[in-house]
JSON list of C-alpha atoms in Angstrom, two decimals:
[
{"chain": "A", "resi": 1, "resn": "UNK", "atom": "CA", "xyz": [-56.95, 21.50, 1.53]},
{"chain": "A", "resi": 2, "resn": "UNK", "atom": "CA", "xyz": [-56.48, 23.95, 4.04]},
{"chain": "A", "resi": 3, "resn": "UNK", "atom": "CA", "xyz": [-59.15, 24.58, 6.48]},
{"chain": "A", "resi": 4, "resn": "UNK", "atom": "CA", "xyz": [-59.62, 28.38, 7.03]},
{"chain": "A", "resi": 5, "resn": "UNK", "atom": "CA", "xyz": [-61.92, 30.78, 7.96]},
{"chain": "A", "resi": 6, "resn": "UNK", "atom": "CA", "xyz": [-63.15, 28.42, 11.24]},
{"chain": "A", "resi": 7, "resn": "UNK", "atom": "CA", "xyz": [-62.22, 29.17, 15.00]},
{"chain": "A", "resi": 8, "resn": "UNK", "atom": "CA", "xyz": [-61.13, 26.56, 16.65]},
{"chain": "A", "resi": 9, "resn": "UNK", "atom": "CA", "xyz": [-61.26, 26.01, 20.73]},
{"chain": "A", "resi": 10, "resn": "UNK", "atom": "CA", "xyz": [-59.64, 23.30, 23.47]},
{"chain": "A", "resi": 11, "resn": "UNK", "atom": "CA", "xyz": [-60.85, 22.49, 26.51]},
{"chain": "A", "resi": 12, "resn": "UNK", "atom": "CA", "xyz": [-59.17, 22.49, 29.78]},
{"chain": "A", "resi": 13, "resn": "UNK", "atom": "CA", "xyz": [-58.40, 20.36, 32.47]},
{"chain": "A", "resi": 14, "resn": "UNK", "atom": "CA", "xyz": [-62.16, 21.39, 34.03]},
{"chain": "A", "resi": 15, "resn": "UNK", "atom": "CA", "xyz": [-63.86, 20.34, 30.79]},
{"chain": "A", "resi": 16, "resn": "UNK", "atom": "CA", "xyz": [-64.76, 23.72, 29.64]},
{"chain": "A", "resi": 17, "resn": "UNK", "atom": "CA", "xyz": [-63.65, 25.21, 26.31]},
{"chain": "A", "resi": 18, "resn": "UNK", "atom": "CA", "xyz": [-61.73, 27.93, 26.20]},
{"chain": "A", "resi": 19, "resn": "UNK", "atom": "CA", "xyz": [-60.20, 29.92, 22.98]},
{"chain": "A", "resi": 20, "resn": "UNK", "atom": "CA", "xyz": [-56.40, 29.45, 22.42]},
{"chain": "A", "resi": 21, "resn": "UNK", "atom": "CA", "xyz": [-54.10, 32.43, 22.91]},
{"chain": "A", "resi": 22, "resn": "UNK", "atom": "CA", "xyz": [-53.31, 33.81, 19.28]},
{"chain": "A", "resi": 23, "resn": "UNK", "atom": "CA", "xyz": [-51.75, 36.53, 17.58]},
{"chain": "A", "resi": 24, "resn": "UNK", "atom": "CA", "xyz": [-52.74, 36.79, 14.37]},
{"chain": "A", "resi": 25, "resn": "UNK", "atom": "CA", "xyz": [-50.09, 37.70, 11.90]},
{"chain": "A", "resi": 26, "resn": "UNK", "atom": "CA", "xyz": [-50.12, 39.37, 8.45]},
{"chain": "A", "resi": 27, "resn": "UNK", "atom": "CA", "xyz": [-51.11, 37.19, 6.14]},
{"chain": "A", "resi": 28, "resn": "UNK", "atom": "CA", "xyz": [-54.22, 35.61, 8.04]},
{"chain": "A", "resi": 29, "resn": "UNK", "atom": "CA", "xyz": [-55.15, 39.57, 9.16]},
{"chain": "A", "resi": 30, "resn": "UNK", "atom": "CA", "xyz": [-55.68, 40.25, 5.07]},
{"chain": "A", "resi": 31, "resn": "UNK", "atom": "CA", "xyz": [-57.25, 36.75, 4.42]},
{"chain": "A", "resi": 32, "resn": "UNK", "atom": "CA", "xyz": [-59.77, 36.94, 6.50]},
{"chain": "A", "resi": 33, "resn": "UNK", "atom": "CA", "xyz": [-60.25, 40.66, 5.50]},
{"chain": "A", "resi": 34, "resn": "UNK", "atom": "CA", "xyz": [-60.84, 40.00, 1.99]},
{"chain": "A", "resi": 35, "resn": "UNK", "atom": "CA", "xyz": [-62.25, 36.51, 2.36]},
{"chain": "A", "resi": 36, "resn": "UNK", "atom": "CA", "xyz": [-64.84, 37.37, 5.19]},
{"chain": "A", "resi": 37, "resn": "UNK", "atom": "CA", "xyz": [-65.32, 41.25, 5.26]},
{"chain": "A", "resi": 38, "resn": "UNK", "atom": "CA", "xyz": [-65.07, 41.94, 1.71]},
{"chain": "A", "resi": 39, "resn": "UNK", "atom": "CA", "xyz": [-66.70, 38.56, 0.03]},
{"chain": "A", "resi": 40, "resn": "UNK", "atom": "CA", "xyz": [-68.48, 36.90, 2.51]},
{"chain": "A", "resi": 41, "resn": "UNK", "atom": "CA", "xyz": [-67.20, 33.51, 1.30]},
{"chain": "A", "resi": 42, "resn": "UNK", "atom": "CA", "xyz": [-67.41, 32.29, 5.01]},
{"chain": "A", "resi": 43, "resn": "UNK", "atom": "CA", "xyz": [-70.30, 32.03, 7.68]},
{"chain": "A", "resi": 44, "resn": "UNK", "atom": "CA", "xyz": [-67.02, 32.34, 10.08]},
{"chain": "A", "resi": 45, "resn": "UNK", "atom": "CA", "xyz": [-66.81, 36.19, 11.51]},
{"chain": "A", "resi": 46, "resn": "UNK", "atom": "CA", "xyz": [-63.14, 37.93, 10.98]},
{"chain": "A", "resi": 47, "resn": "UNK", "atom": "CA", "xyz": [-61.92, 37.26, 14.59]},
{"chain": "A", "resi": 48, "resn": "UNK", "atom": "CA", "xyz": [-62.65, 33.56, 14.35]},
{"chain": "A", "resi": 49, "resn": "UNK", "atom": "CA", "xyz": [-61.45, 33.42, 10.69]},
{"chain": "A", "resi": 50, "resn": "UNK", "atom": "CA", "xyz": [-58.04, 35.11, 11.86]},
{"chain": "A", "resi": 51, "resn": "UNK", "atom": "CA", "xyz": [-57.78, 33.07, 14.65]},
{"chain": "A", "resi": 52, "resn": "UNK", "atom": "CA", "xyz": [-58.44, 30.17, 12.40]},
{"chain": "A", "resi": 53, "resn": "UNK", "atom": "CA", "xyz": [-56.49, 30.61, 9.77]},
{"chain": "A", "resi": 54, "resn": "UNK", "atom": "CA", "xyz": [-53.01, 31.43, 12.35]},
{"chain": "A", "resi": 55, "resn": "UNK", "atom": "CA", "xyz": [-53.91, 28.36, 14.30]},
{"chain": "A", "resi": 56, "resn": "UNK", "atom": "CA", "xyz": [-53.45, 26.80, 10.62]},
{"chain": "A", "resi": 57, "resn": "UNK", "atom": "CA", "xyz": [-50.46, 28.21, 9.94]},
{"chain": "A", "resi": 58, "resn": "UNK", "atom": "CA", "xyz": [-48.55, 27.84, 13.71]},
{"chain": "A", "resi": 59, "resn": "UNK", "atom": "CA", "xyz": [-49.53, 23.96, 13.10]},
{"chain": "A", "resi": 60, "resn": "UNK", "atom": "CA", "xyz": [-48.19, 23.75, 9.97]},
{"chain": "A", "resi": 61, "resn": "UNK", "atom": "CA", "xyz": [-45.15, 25.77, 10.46]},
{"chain": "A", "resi": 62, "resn": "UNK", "atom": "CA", "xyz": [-44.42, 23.39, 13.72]},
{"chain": "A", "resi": 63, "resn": "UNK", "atom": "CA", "xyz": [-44.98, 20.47, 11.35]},
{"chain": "A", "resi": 64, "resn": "UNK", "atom": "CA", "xyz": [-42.41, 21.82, 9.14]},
{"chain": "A", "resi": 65, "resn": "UNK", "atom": "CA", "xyz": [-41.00, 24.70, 7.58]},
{"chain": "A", "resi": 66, "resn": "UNK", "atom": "CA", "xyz": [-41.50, 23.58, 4.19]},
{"chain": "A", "resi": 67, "resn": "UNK", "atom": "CA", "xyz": [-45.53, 23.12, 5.56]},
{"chain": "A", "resi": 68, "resn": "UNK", "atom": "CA", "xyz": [-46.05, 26.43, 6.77]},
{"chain": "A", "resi": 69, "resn": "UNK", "atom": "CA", "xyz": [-44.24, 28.07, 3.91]},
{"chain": "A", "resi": 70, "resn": "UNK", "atom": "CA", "xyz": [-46.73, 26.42, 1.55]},
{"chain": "A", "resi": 71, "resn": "UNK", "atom": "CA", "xyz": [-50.08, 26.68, 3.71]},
{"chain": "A", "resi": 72, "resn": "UNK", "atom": "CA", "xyz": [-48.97, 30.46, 3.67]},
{"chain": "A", "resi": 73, "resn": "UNK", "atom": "CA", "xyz": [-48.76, 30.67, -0.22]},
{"chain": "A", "resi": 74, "resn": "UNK", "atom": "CA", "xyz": [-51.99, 29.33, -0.43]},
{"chain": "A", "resi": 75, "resn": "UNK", "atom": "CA", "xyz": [-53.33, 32.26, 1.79]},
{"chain": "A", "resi": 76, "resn": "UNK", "atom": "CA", "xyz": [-51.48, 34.66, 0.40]},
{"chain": "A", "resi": 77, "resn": "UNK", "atom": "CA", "xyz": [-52.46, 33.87, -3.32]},
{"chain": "A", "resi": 78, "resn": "UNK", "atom": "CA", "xyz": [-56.22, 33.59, -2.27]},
{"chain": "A", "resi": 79, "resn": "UNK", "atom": "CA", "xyz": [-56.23, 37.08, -0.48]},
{"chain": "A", "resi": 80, "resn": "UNK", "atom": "CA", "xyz": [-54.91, 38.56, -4.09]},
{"chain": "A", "resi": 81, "resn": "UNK", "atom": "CA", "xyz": [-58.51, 37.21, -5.75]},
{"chain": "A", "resi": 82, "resn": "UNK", "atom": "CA", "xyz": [-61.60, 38.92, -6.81]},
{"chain": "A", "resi": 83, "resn": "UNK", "atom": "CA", "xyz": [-64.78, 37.84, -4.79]},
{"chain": "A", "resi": 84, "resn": "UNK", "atom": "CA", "xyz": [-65.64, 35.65, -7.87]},
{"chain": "A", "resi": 85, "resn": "UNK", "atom": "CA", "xyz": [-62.53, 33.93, -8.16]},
{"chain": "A", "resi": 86, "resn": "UNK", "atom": "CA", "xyz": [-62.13, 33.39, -4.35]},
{"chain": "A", "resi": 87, "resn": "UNK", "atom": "CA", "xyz": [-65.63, 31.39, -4.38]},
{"chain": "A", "resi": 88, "resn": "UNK", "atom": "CA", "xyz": [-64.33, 29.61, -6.99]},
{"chain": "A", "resi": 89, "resn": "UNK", "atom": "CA", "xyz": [-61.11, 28.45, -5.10]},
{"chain": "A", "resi": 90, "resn": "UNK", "atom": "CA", "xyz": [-63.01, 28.18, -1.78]},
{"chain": "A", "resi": 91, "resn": "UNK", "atom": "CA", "xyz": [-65.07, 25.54, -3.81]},
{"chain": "A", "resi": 92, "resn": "UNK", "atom": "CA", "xyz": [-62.26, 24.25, -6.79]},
{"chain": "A", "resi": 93, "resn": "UNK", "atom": "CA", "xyz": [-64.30, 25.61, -9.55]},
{"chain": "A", "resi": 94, "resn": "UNK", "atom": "CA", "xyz": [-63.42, 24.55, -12.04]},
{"chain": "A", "resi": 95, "resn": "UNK", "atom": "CA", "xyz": [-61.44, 21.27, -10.34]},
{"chain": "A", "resi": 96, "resn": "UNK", "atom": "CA", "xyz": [-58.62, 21.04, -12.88]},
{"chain": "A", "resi": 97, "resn": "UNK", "atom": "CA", "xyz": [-58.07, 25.19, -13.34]},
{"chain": "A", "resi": 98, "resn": "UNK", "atom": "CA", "xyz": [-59.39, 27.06, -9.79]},
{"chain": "A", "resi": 99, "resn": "UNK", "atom": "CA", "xyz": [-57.64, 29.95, -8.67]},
{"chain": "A", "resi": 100, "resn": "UNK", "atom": "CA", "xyz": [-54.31, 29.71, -6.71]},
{"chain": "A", "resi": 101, "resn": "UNK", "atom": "CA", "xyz": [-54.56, 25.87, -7.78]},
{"chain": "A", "resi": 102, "resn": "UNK", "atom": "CA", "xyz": [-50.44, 25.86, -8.19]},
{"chain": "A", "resi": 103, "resn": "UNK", "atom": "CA", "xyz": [-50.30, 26.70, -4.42]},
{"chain": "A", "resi": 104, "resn": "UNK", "atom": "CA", "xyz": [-53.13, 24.26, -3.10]},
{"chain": "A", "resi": 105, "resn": "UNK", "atom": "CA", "xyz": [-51.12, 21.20, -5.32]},
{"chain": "A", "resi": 106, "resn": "UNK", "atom": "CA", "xyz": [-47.97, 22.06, -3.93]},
{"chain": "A", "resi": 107, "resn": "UNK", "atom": "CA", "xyz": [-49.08, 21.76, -0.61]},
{"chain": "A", "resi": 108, "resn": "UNK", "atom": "CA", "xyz": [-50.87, 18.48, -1.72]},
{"chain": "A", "resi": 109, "resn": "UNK", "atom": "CA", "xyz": [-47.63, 17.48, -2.64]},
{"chain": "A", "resi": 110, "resn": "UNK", "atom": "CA", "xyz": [-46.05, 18.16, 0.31]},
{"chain": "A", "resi": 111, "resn": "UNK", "atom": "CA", "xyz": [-48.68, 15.83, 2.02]},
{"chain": "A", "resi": 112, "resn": "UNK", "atom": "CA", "xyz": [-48.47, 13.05, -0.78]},
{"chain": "A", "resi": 113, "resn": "UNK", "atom": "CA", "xyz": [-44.47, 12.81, 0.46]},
{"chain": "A", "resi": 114, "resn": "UNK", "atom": "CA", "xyz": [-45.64, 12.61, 4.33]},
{"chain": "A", "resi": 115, "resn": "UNK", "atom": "CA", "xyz": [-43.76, 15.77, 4.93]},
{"chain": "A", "resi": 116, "resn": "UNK", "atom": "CA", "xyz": [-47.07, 17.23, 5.90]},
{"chain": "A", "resi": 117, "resn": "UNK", "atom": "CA", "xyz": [-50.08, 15.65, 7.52]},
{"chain": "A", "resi": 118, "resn": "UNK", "atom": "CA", "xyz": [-53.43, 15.04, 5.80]},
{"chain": "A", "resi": 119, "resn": "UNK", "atom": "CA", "xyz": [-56.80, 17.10, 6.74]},
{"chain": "A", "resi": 120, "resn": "UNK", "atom": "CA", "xyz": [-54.85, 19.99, 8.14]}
]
């Protein structure tokens, strides 16, 4: 599943971390708006959840198109979800009928045919 809602950093060549340059777009501005400001499903704040989440989506789109595309459904569908319902996808409640479960399969799919990589 798709890990969102986490900043992630990289170091450089002097062994200190530094945060990678960003932009977050749309769809990971509203996700981490309803996900983090609105239902607190996250320890993450919005920033690092926006950051996050595009960092997500850049990697997935670069993996390919047909990965980002999905990854982005998956967002999309969980910003549309009451606070309720978006604990209970965060945490695949129940595990055969969460919330936005359609989306999460087909992007398990997409990794079950090696067209995009595992743990991403």
């Amino acid at each position: 599943m798709l890990l969102a809602g986490c900043g992630e950093s990289a170091g450089d060549a002097g062994g200190s971390v530094v945060a990678p340059t960003v932009e977050p777009g749309p769809t990971c501005i509203a996700f981490c708006m309803r996900a983090i400001g609105e239902c607190e499903a996250y320890l993450s704040d919005e920033a690092g959840c926006r950051d996050g989440c595009q960092l997500n989506l850049d990697f997935e789109y670069a993996t390919d198109e047909r990965c980002g595309v999905a990854a982005e459904e998956v967002f999309l569908c969980a910003t549309e979800l009451s606070c309720q319902e978006l604990y209970d996808w965060r945490d695949k409640t129940p595990i055969d009928a969460f919330p936005c479960r359609d989306e999460v399969l087909a992007f398990d799919a997409l990794i079950g045919e090696n067209v995009c990589l595992p743990g991403s």
